[in-house]
């Protein structure tokens, strides 16, 4: 009976993992809101009802696993279904191992932890019931520093300081005051450049309210941005034009050659698969940095083929809910939770995947919102080692 119970539990867990894989992969694609909702309902129903069906047809039937029967007493079709479901546990196990092995990717120096949760004005006009969930970190912002060494010859000796932020998802909750404070923290980083990698808002009516925040940052350094999949749900060109009107430079679908703090940089922007296509990678030139802004880290292979040094992304929100030992479960990527958040390297490509500033569903467990100061140095440049 205990073995039977274990089989049913493993089948239920594995079943859930298969549906998680499906939902992660589908949300990495360009799908309509209606399709996304249908898949979500299917996923929710499958997580609830499939274990009940397993219990009825495999556990409680005559000679069922919970009534003295064994595996061989089950019909072959049921054995196949349960076997397939249990195989899902292997994927979950692999994700857990990968999460543990990737611990160095999540290393960062915390500059400041801003706990805004006691301040009522950051809760917004319609505080979400999620704010009452114990351990919800949505109103705690981590300001951190991460270092990246790019293997490219002939670059300037100075360190390049990029303030990278992503996934604002401005909506009713958190409120505008949360974003005001977040932009204040960005300004205090006094970087060489600000880079925003998309998902500006989930309420287009608030666009005008946040534009002054963007504009204010330009008193410190120039800003470059791309849009994300949530921007594509609304009038994306209005959002783009709004941010451009503040003085920020749009990089979406473009290749730009620029000079930032003495560094010659070629910068491309990808909003694929939601808006446009990946731009044709720039020809090799005498640049200190080949930089790609891509809302999703799913453009990893394009970035490698395009010989970019560094890709800045967001989209996956760090998984939003990070379970002890297991790690994140949901991450809308074709790579699943592999690039949920952190610093990664694939071949010569460095990747920074921001956990983002907020999210449409304001719930984060063990997954702080973040803004990051990226200090880029080049191989052979020992400035950071000496300091
Ligand atoms: Fe997002």
mmCIF file of C-alpha atoms and ligand atoms in Angstrom:
data_model
loop_
_atom_site.group_PDB
_atom_site.id
_atom_site.type_symbol
_atom_site.label_atom_id
_atom_site.label_comp_id
_atom_site.label_asym_id
_atom_site.label_seq_id
_atom_site.Cartn_x
_atom_site.Cartn_y
_atom_site.Cartn_z
ATOM 1 C CA UNK A 1 0.000 0.000 0.000
ATOM 2 C CA UNK A 2 2.863 2.386 0.808
ATOM 3 C CA UNK A 3 4.439 1.627 -2.547
ATOM 4 C CA UNK A 4 1.104 2.286 -4.211
ATOM 5 C CA UNK A 5 0.780 5.598 -2.409
ATOM 6 C CA UNK A 6 4.318 6.549 -3.458
ATOM 7 C CA UNK A 7 3.514 5.724 -7.088
ATOM 8 C CA UNK A 8 0.411 7.926 -6.978
ATOM 9 C CA UNK A 9 2.316 10.804 -5.370
ATOM 10 C CA UNK A 10 5.177 10.568 -7.889
ATOM 11 C CA UNK A 11 2.702 10.399 -10.760
ATOM 12 C CA UNK A 12 0.898 13.490 -9.470
ATOM 13 C CA UNK A 13 4.139 15.452 -9.003
ATOM 14 C CA UNK A 14 5.441 14.339 -12.399
ATOM 15 C CA UNK A 15 2.129 15.257 -14.016
ATOM 16 C CA UNK A 16 2.403 18.749 -12.538
ATOM 17 C CA UNK A 17 5.957 19.067 -13.881
ATOM 18 C CA UNK A 18 4.862 18.171 -17.431
ATOM 19 C CA UNK A 19 2.203 20.884 -17.306
ATOM 20 C CA UNK A 20 4.725 23.367 -15.918
ATOM 21 C CA UNK A 21 7.077 22.537 -18.818
ATOM 22 C CA UNK A 22 4.223 23.093 -21.273
ATOM 23 C CA UNK A 23 3.199 26.419 -19.751
ATOM 24 C CA UNK A 24 6.805 27.663 -19.536
ATOM 25 C CA UNK A 25 7.427 26.857 -23.188
ATOM 26 C CA UNK A 26 4.120 28.242 -24.451
ATOM 27 C CA UNK A 27 4.642 31.535 -22.618
ATOM 28 C CA UNK A 28 8.023 31.865 -24.329
ATOM 29 C CA UNK A 29 6.215 32.182 -27.669
ATOM 30 C CA UNK A 30 4.160 34.849 -29.358
ATOM 31 C CA UNK A 31 0.651 33.783 -28.315
ATOM 32 C CA UNK A 32 -2.557 35.708 -27.836
ATOM 33 C CA UNK A 33 -3.895 36.599 -24.397
ATOM 34 C CA UNK A 34 -6.859 34.266 -25.060
ATOM 35 C CA UNK A 35 -4.570 31.330 -25.868
ATOM 36 C CA UNK A 36 -2.457 32.046 -22.802
ATOM 37 C CA UNK A 37 -5.581 32.054 -20.619
ATOM 38 C CA UNK A 38 -6.845 28.788 -22.131
ATOM 39 C CA UNK A 39 -3.507 27.075 -21.497
ATOM 40 C CA UNK A 40 -3.489 28.417 -17.962
ATOM 41 C CA UNK A 41 -6.983 27.049 -17.276
ATOM 42 C CA UNK A 42 -5.997 23.697 -18.763
ATOM 43 C CA UNK A 43 -2.887 23.679 -16.576
ATOM 44 C CA UNK A 44 -4.876 24.576 -13.440
ATOM 45 C CA UNK A 45 -7.501 21.913 -14.132
ATOM 46 C CA UNK A 46 -4.871 19.258 -14.879
ATOM 47 C CA UNK A 47 -3.030 19.981 -11.631
ATOM 48 C CA UNK A 48 -6.223 19.553 -9.615
ATOM 49 C CA UNK A 49 -8.139 16.808 -11.424
ATOM 50 C CA UNK A 50 -5.427 14.479 -12.746
ATOM 51 C CA UNK A 51 -4.316 13.367 -9.254
ATOM 52 C CA UNK A 52 -7.982 12.718 -8.432
ATOM 53 C CA UNK A 53 -8.314 10.573 -11.566
ATOM 54 C CA UNK A 54 -5.104 8.719 -10.664
ATOM 55 C CA UNK A 55 -6.547 8.081 -7.211
ATOM 56 C CA UNK A 56 -9.867 6.784 -8.558
ATOM 57 C CA UNK A 57 -8.624 4.668 -11.500
ATOM 58 C CA UNK A 58 -5.272 3.445 -10.160
ATOM 59 C CA UNK A 59 -5.673 3.636 -6.399
ATOM 60 C CA UNK A 60 -9.225 2.847 -5.381
ATOM 61 C CA UNK A 61 -10.374 0.470 -8.158
ATOM 62 C CA UNK A 62 -10.661 -3.267 -7.482
ATOM 63 C CA UNK A 63 -7.078 -4.510 -7.137
ATOM 64 C CA UNK A 64 -5.989 -0.865 -7.165
ATOM 65 C CA UNK A 65 -2.686 0.274 -5.688
ATOM 66 C CA UNK A 66 -4.373 1.359 -2.464
ATOM 67 C CA UNK A 67 -6.486 -1.798 -2.182
ATOM 68 C CA UNK A 68 -3.808 -4.464 -2.081
ATOM 69 C CA UNK A 69 -3.136 -4.525 -5.806
ATOM 70 C CA UNK A 70 0.238 -4.169 -7.475
ATOM 71 C CA UNK A 71 1.598 -2.361 -10.542
ATOM 72 C CA UNK A 72 1.087 -5.481 -12.683
ATOM 73 C CA UNK A 73 -2.615 -5.551 -11.763
ATOM 74 C CA UNK A 74 -3.146 -2.232 -13.558
ATOM 75 C CA UNK A 75 -4.251 -2.165 -17.202
ATOM 76 C CA UNK A 76 -1.372 -1.558 -19.625
ATOM 77 C CA UNK A 77 -2.779 1.797 -20.736
ATOM 78 C CA UNK A 78 -2.912 2.986 -17.139
ATOM 79 C CA UNK A 79 0.647 1.751 -16.585
ATOM 80 C CA UNK A 80 1.790 3.778 -19.586
ATOM 81 C CA UNK A 81 -0.013 6.915 -18.416
ATOM 82 C CA UNK A 82 1.353 6.624 -14.886
ATOM 83 C CA UNK A 83 4.838 5.801 -16.205
ATOM 84 C CA UNK A 84 4.821 8.871 -18.428
ATOM 85 C CA UNK A 85 3.646 11.043 -15.524
ATOM 86 C CA UNK A 86 6.329 9.655 -13.189
ATOM 87 C CA UNK A 87 8.998 10.413 -15.816
ATOM 88 C CA UNK A 88 8.168 14.086 -15.244
ATOM 89 C CA UNK A 89 9.833 13.750 -11.835
ATOM 90 C CA UNK A 90 13.172 13.277 -13.622
ATOM 91 C CA UNK A 91 12.815 16.721 -15.179
ATOM 92 C CA UNK A 92 12.017 18.205 -11.776
ATOM 93 C CA UNK A 93 15.029 16.433 -10.295
ATOM 94 C CA UNK A 94 17.265 17.786 -13.068
ATOM 95 C CA UNK A 95 15.983 21.330 -12.444
ATOM 96 C CA UNK A 96 16.745 20.949 -8.737
ATOM 97 C CA UNK A 97 20.298 19.737 -9.422
ATOM 98 C CA UNK A 98 20.825 22.516 -11.977
ATOM 99 C CA UNK A 99 19.566 25.101 -9.488
ATOM 100 C CA UNK A 100 22.075 23.937 -6.883
ATOM 101 C CA UNK A 101 24.936 23.833 -9.409
ATOM 102 C CA UNK A 102 24.090 27.335 -10.603
ATOM 103 C CA UNK A 103 24.492 28.915 -7.165
ATOM 104 C CA UNK A 104 27.571 30.922 -8.325
ATOM 105 C CA UNK A 105 25.458 32.483 -11.110
ATOM 106 C CA UNK A 106 23.296 34.141 -8.472
ATOM 107 C CA UNK A 107 26.220 35.645 -6.578
ATOM 108 C CA UNK A 108 26.079 39.411 -6.201
ATOM 109 C CA UNK A 109 27.133 42.111 -3.804
ATOM 110 C CA UNK A 110 24.095 43.660 -2.190
ATOM 111 C CA UNK A 111 24.577 47.423 -2.090
ATOM 112 C CA UNK A 112 21.298 48.132 -0.391
ATOM 113 C CA UNK A 113 18.084 46.367 0.542
ATOM 114 C CA UNK A 114 15.153 48.779 0.410
ATOM 115 C CA UNK A 115 12.214 47.535 2.427
ATOM 116 C CA UNK A 116 9.249 49.636 1.359
ATOM 117 C CA UNK A 117 6.634 47.257 2.766
ATOM 118 C CA UNK A 118 5.930 49.394 5.834
ATOM 119 C CA UNK A 119 5.181 52.444 3.658
ATOM 120 C CA UNK A 120 1.497 52.537 2.802
ATOM 121 C CA UNK A 121 1.936 54.811 -0.239
ATOM 122 C CA UNK A 122 3.806 52.133 -2.222
ATOM 123 C CA UNK A 123 0.855 49.721 -2.094
ATOM 124 C CA UNK A 124 -0.964 51.424 -4.917
ATOM 125 C CA UNK A 125 -4.511 52.457 -5.681
ATOM 126 C CA UNK A 126 -5.829 48.880 -5.578
ATOM 127 C CA UNK A 127 -3.645 46.865 -3.184
ATOM 128 C CA UNK A 128 -3.545 43.271 -4.316
ATOM 129 C CA UNK A 129 -4.643 40.425 -1.983
ATOM 130 C CA UNK A 130 -1.173 38.987 -2.752
ATOM 131 C CA UNK A 131 0.285 41.648 -0.434
ATOM 132 C CA UNK A 132 -1.197 39.689 2.487
ATOM 133 C CA UNK A 133 0.682 36.513 1.563
ATOM 134 C CA UNK A 134 3.283 35.863 4.274
ATOM 135 C CA UNK A 135 6.817 36.271 2.937
ATOM 136 C CA UNK A 136 5.767 38.231 -0.158
ATOM 137 C CA UNK A 137 8.813 40.331 -1.101
ATOM 138 C CA UNK A 138 7.221 42.427 -3.847
ATOM 139 C CA UNK A 139 7.787 45.664 -1.908
ATOM 140 C CA UNK A 140 11.439 44.951 -1.073
ATOM 141 C CA UNK A 141 13.940 46.115 -3.655
ATOM 142 C CA UNK A 142 17.473 44.777 -3.798
ATOM 143 C CA UNK A 143 20.113 47.115 -5.212
ATOM 144 C CA UNK A 144 23.110 45.023 -6.170
ATOM 145 C CA UNK A 145 26.454 45.048 -7.944
ATOM 146 C CA UNK A 146 27.734 42.349 -10.296
ATOM 147 C CA UNK A 147 31.016 42.118 -12.160
ATOM 148 C CA UNK A 148 31.542 40.786 -15.663
ATOM 149 C CA UNK A 149 34.824 40.299 -17.493
ATOM 150 C CA UNK A 150 34.567 40.414 -21.271
ATOM 151 C CA UNK A 151 37.290 38.610 -23.253
ATOM 152 C CA UNK A 152 37.892 41.182 -25.998
ATOM 153 C CA UNK A 153 41.148 42.777 -26.970
ATOM 154 C CA UNK A 154 41.794 46.459 -27.480
ATOM 155 C CA UNK A 155 39.096 47.870 -25.200
ATOM 156 C CA UNK A 156 39.468 50.955 -23.058
ATOM 157 C CA UNK A 157 41.019 50.309 -19.676
ATOM 158 C CA UNK A 158 38.245 51.916 -17.631
ATOM 159 C CA UNK A 159 35.441 49.901 -16.156
ATOM 160 C CA UNK A 160 32.059 50.465 -17.795
ATOM 161 C CA UNK A 161 29.218 50.821 -15.275
ATOM 162 C CA UNK A 162 25.785 49.843 -16.535
ATOM 163 C CA UNK A 163 22.646 50.243 -14.420
ATOM 164 C CA UNK A 164 20.415 47.464 -15.724
ATOM 165 C CA UNK A 165 16.748 47.217 -14.811
ATOM 166 C CA UNK A 166 13.861 45.349 -16.343
ATOM 167 C CA UNK A 167 10.207 44.395 -16.033
ATOM 168 C CA UNK A 168 8.616 47.376 -14.320
ATOM 169 C CA UNK A 169 5.062 46.160 -15.017
ATOM 170 C CA UNK A 170 3.620 49.445 -13.776
ATOM 171 C CA UNK A 171 0.065 48.698 -12.674
ATOM 172 C CA UNK A 172 -2.248 49.409 -9.761
ATOM 173 C CA UNK A 173 -0.081 47.526 -7.284
ATOM 174 C CA UNK A 174 2.677 48.359 -6.385
ATOM 175 C CA UNK A 175 1.805 52.031 -6.711
ATOM 176 C CA UNK A 176 3.626 54.818 -8.542
ATOM 177 C CA UNK A 177 5.442 55.762 -5.378
ATOM 178 C CA UNK A 178 7.223 52.367 -5.430
ATOM 179 C CA UNK A 179 8.496 53.109 -8.919
ATOM 180 C CA UNK A 180 9.414 56.669 -7.937
ATOM 181 C CA UNK A 181 11.597 55.252 -5.147
ATOM 182 C CA UNK A 182 13.051 52.600 -7.484
ATOM 183 C CA UNK A 183 14.094 55.257 -10.007
ATOM 184 C CA UNK A 184 15.619 57.276 -7.154
ATOM 185 C CA UNK A 185 17.746 54.246 -6.287
ATOM 186 C CA UNK A 186 18.745 53.903 -9.944
ATOM 187 C CA UNK A 187 19.790 57.542 -10.033
ATOM 188 C CA UNK A 188 21.915 57.115 -6.920
ATOM 189 C CA UNK A 189 23.941 54.411 -8.679
ATOM 190 C CA UNK A 190 25.412 57.164 -10.942
ATOM 191 C CA UNK A 191 26.286 54.699 -13.726
ATOM 192 C CA UNK A 192 27.771 55.471 -17.146
ATOM 193 C CA UNK A 193 24.556 54.334 -18.804
ATOM 194 C CA UNK A 194 21.041 53.131 -17.909
ATOM 195 C CA UNK A 195 19.601 50.161 -19.739
ATOM 196 C CA UNK A 196 15.977 49.046 -19.510
ATOM 197 C CA UNK A 197 15.013 45.722 -21.087
ATOM 198 C CA UNK A 198 11.254 45.919 -21.389
ATOM 199 C CA UNK A 199 7.827 45.189 -19.909
ATOM 200 C CA UNK A 200 7.147 48.793 -19.034
ATOM 201 C CA UNK A 201 3.574 48.622 -17.852
ATOM 202 C CA UNK A 202 0.372 46.655 -17.561
ATOM 203 C CA UNK A 203 -1.850 49.733 -17.451
ATOM 204 C CA UNK A 204 -1.294 52.043 -20.440
ATOM 205 C CA UNK A 205 -3.132 54.883 -18.667
ATOM 206 C CA UNK A 206 -0.132 55.201 -16.340
ATOM 207 C CA UNK A 207 2.381 55.849 -19.128
ATOM 208 C CA UNK A 208 2.326 59.615 -18.669
ATOM 209 C CA UNK A 209 2.897 59.184 -14.939
ATOM 210 C CA UNK A 210 6.126 57.225 -15.303
ATOM 211 C CA UNK A 211 7.754 59.195 -18.106
ATOM 212 C CA UNK A 212 9.121 61.848 -15.691
ATOM 213 C CA UNK A 213 10.915 59.033 -13.835
ATOM 214 C CA UNK A 214 12.690 58.010 -17.052
ATOM 215 C CA UNK A 215 13.494 61.616 -17.884
ATOM 216 C CA UNK A 216 15.024 62.308 -14.490
ATOM 217 C CA UNK A 217 17.596 59.523 -14.915
ATOM 218 C CA UNK A 218 19.036 61.294 -17.941
ATOM 219 C CA UNK A 219 20.375 64.024 -15.657
ATOM 220 C CA UNK A 220 22.911 61.371 -14.612
ATOM 221 C CA UNK A 221 23.628 59.291 -17.743
ATOM 222 C CA UNK A 222 22.150 58.341 -21.130
ATOM 223 C CA UNK A 223 19.463 55.668 -21.324
ATOM 224 C CA UNK A 224 18.782 52.904 -23.882
ATOM 225 C CA UNK A 225 15.763 50.621 -23.945
ATOM 226 C CA UNK A 226 13.797 47.905 -25.668
ATOM 227 C CA UNK A 227 10.194 46.768 -25.133
ATOM 228 C CA UNK A 228 8.902 43.426 -23.849
ATOM 229 C CA UNK A 229 6.019 41.052 -24.395
ATOM 230 C CA UNK A 230 3.687 42.913 -22.014
ATOM 231 C CA UNK A 231 4.291 46.148 -23.930
ATOM 232 C CA UNK A 232 3.197 44.259 -27.041
ATOM 233 C CA UNK A 233 -0.229 43.708 -25.437
ATOM 234 C CA UNK A 234 -0.953 47.437 -25.720
ATOM 235 C CA UNK A 235 -0.156 50.247 -28.149
ATOM 236 C CA UNK A 236 3.533 49.407 -28.186
ATOM 237 C CA UNK A 237 4.491 52.291 -30.443
ATOM 238 C CA UNK A 238 2.823 54.759 -28.064
ATOM 239 C CA UNK A 239 4.886 53.321 -25.211
ATOM 240 C CA UNK A 240 8.032 53.475 -27.336
ATOM 241 C CA UNK A 241 7.342 57.038 -28.473
ATOM 242 C CA UNK A 242 6.583 58.083 -24.901
ATOM 243 C CA UNK A 243 9.928 56.827 -23.587
ATOM 244 C CA UNK A 244 11.782 58.280 -26.589
ATOM 245 C CA UNK A 245 10.120 61.654 -25.895
ATOM 246 C CA UNK A 246 11.949 61.772 -22.561
ATOM 247 C CA UNK A 247 15.308 61.537 -24.313
ATOM 248 C CA UNK A 248 15.919 57.795 -24.005
ATOM 249 C CA UNK A 249 17.239 55.976 -27.080
ATOM 250 C CA UNK A 250 15.176 53.166 -28.566
ATOM 251 C CA UNK A 251 17.244 50.092 -29.475
ATOM 252 C CA UNK A 252 14.312 47.769 -30.320
ATOM 253 C CA UNK A 253 15.025 45.966 -33.618
ATOM 254 C CA UNK A 254 18.006 48.240 -34.280
ATOM 255 C CA UNK A 255 21.783 48.163 -34.277
ATOM 256 C CA UNK A 256 23.356 51.285 -32.822
ATOM 257 C CA UNK A 257 26.962 52.371 -32.700
ATOM 258 C CA UNK A 258 27.658 54.545 -29.727
ATOM 259 C CA UNK A 259 30.298 55.812 -27.385
ATOM 260 C CA UNK A 260 29.627 55.575 -23.671
ATOM 261 C CA UNK A 261 32.142 56.953 -21.207
ATOM 262 C CA UNK A 262 34.951 56.480 -23.726
ATOM 263 C CA UNK A 263 33.898 52.942 -24.689
ATOM 264 C CA UNK A 264 33.082 52.224 -28.304
ATOM 265 C CA UNK A 265 29.986 50.047 -28.172
ATOM 266 C CA UNK A 266 27.832 48.419 -30.784
ATOM 267 C CA UNK A 267 24.408 47.773 -29.287
ATOM 268 C CA UNK A 268 21.567 45.746 -30.797
ATOM 269 C CA UNK A 269 18.041 45.353 -29.500
ATOM 270 C CA UNK A 270 15.815 42.287 -29.843
ATOM 271 C CA UNK A 271 12.140 42.287 -28.947
ATOM 272 C CA UNK A 272 11.566 38.940 -30.678
ATOM 273 C CA UNK A 273 9.510 36.841 -30.729
ATOM 274 C CA UNK A 274 6.833 39.380 -29.740
ATOM 275 C CA UNK A 275 7.802 42.466 -31.720
ATOM 276 C CA UNK A 276 9.667 42.256 -35.023
ATOM 277 C CA UNK A 277 12.637 40.030 -35.738
ATOM 278 C CA UNK A 278 16.175 39.834 -34.469
ATOM 279 C CA UNK A 279 18.286 42.525 -36.140
ATOM 280 C CA UNK A 280 21.075 41.420 -38.464
ATOM 281 C CA UNK A 281 24.127 41.165 -36.202
ATOM 282 C CA UNK A 282 26.607 43.985 -36.801
ATOM 283 C CA UNK A 283 29.776 43.261 -38.741
ATOM 284 C CA UNK A 284 32.908 42.809 -36.672
ATOM 285 C CA UNK A 285 34.477 46.172 -36.050
ATOM 286 C CA UNK A 286 36.854 47.806 -33.678
ATOM 287 C CA UNK A 287 34.365 47.962 -30.812
ATOM 288 C CA UNK A 288 35.118 47.458 -27.166
ATOM 289 C CA UNK A 289 31.802 45.758 -26.545
ATOM 290 C CA UNK A 290 29.197 44.006 -28.654
ATOM 291 C CA UNK A 291 26.077 44.347 -26.533
ATOM 292 C CA UNK A 292 22.661 42.815 -27.100
ATOM 293 C CA UNK A 293 19.525 43.914 -25.295
ATOM 294 C CA UNK A 294 16.968 41.129 -25.529
ATOM 295 C CA UNK A 295 13.837 41.023 -23.414
ATOM 296 C CA UNK A 296 14.053 37.248 -23.146
ATOM 297 C CA UNK A 297 17.209 35.182 -22.629
ATOM 298 C CA UNK A 298 15.708 32.775 -25.167
ATOM 299 C CA UNK A 299 17.668 34.715 -27.819
ATOM 300 C CA UNK A 300 20.833 33.123 -26.430
ATOM 301 C CA UNK A 301 21.690 31.190 -29.599
ATOM 302 C CA UNK A 302 21.142 34.252 -31.810
ATOM 303 C CA UNK A 303 23.470 36.173 -29.469
ATOM 304 C CA UNK A 304 26.176 33.509 -29.713
ATOM 305 C CA UNK A 305 25.934 33.339 -33.513
ATOM 306 C CA UNK A 306 26.008 37.141 -33.683
ATOM 307 C CA UNK A 307 29.262 37.167 -31.702
ATOM 308 C CA UNK A 308 27.886 39.440 -28.999
ATOM 309 C CA UNK A 309 29.919 39.711 -25.806
ATOM 310 C CA UNK A 310 27.079 40.460 -23.439
ATOM 311 C CA UNK A 311 23.312 40.020 -23.490
ATOM 312 C CA UNK A 312 21.081 41.874 -21.025
ATOM 313 C CA UNK A 313 17.640 40.373 -20.451
ATOM 314 C CA UNK A 314 14.722 40.139 -18.064
ATOM 315 C CA UNK A 315 11.326 38.509 -18.660
ATOM 316 C CA UNK A 316 11.670 35.510 -16.330
ATOM 317 C CA UNK A 317 11.341 37.501 -13.074
ATOM 318 C CA UNK A 318 13.690 35.107 -11.280
ATOM 319 C CA UNK A 319 10.837 32.607 -11.272
ATOM 320 C CA UNK A 320 8.948 34.839 -8.753
ATOM 321 C CA UNK A 321 8.468 31.944 -6.330
ATOM 322 C CA UNK A 322 11.668 30.160 -5.370
ATOM 323 C CA UNK A 323 11.156 27.021 -3.299
ATOM 324 C CA UNK A 324 13.774 25.801 -0.822
ATOM 325 C CA UNK A 325 16.097 23.183 -2.438
ATOM 326 C CA UNK A 326 13.900 22.986 -5.553
ATOM 327 C CA UNK A 327 14.395 26.546 -6.779
ATOM 328 C CA UNK A 328 11.965 28.320 -9.122
ATOM 329 C CA UNK A 329 9.331 26.293 -10.939
ATOM 330 C CA UNK A 330 7.700 28.730 -13.353
ATOM 331 C CA UNK A 331 9.788 30.656 -15.851
ATOM 332 C CA UNK A 332 8.317 31.612 -19.247
ATOM 333 C CA UNK A 333 11.266 30.413 -21.287
ATOM 334 C CA UNK A 334 12.102 27.655 -23.718
ATOM 335 C CA UNK A 335 14.942 26.915 -21.311
ATOM 336 C CA UNK A 336 12.500 26.575 -18.413
ATOM 337 C CA UNK A 337 14.011 27.787 -15.144
ATOM 338 C CA UNK A 338 17.634 27.549 -16.357
ATOM 339 C CA UNK A 339 17.925 31.303 -16.928
ATOM 340 C CA UNK A 340 15.320 32.461 -14.400
ATOM 341 C CA UNK A 341 17.716 35.128 -13.126
ATOM 342 C CA UNK A 342 21.405 35.776 -12.587
ATOM 343 C CA UNK A 343 24.705 35.931 -14.431
ATOM 344 C CA UNK A 344 25.440 33.173 -16.915
ATOM 345 C CA UNK A 345 28.025 32.321 -19.534
ATOM 346 C CA UNK A 346 27.375 30.311 -22.674
ATOM 347 C CA UNK A 347 30.495 29.928 -24.807
ATOM 348 C CA UNK A 348 31.977 33.398 -25.076
ATOM 349 C CA UNK A 349 28.605 35.048 -24.362
ATOM 350 C CA UNK A 350 27.931 36.592 -20.957
ATOM 351 C CA UNK A 351 24.287 36.931 -19.990
ATOM 352 C CA UNK A 352 22.677 38.991 -17.270
ATOM 353 C CA UNK A 353 19.054 38.072 -16.652
ATOM 354 C CA UNK A 354 17.474 40.576 -14.288
ATOM 355 C CA UNK A 355 14.861 39.388 -11.804
ATOM 356 C CA UNK A 356 13.010 42.589 -12.631
ATOM 357 C CA UNK A 357 11.467 45.366 -10.556
ATOM 358 C CA UNK A 358 7.870 44.149 -10.270
ATOM 359 C CA UNK A 359 5.361 41.837 -11.943
ATOM 360 C CA UNK A 360 1.721 41.881 -12.992
ATOM 361 C CA UNK A 361 0.862 39.399 -10.230
ATOM 362 C CA UNK A 362 2.560 41.151 -7.294
ATOM 363 C CA UNK A 363 3.831 38.018 -5.594
ATOM 364 C CA UNK A 364 7.472 37.159 -4.992
ATOM 365 C CA UNK A 365 8.623 34.565 -2.515
ATOM 366 C CA UNK A 366 12.343 34.201 -1.866
ATOM 367 C CA UNK A 367 12.864 36.216 -5.048
ATOM 368 C CA UNK A 368 13.568 39.896 -4.412
ATOM 369 C CA UNK A 369 12.952 42.492 -7.099
ATOM 370 C CA UNK A 370 16.276 43.940 -8.208
ATOM 371 C CA UNK A 371 18.127 46.719 -9.947
ATOM 372 C CA UNK A 372 21.753 45.987 -10.801
ATOM 373 C CA UNK A 373 24.931 47.913 -11.302
ATOM 374 C CA UNK A 374 26.965 45.880 -13.764
ATOM 375 C CA UNK A 375 30.673 46.608 -13.741
ATOM 376 C CA UNK A 376 32.131 45.534 -17.051
ATOM 377 C CA UNK A 377 35.851 45.054 -17.341
ATOM 378 C CA UNK A 378 37.885 43.480 -20.099
ATOM 379 C CA UNK A 379 40.310 40.576 -19.974
ATOM 380 C CA UNK A 380 43.725 41.980 -19.182
ATOM 381 C CA UNK A 381 42.225 44.978 -17.421
ATOM 382 C CA UNK A 382 43.145 44.495 -13.765
ATOM 383 C CA UNK A 383 41.541 47.670 -12.472
ATOM 384 C CA UNK A 384 38.945 45.859 -10.376
ATOM 385 C CA UNK A 385 41.504 43.422 -8.997
ATOM 386 C CA UNK A 386 43.699 46.271 -7.856
ATOM 387 C CA UNK A 387 40.936 48.246 -6.178
HETATM 388 FE FE1 LIG B 1 7.884 40.711 -17.344
#
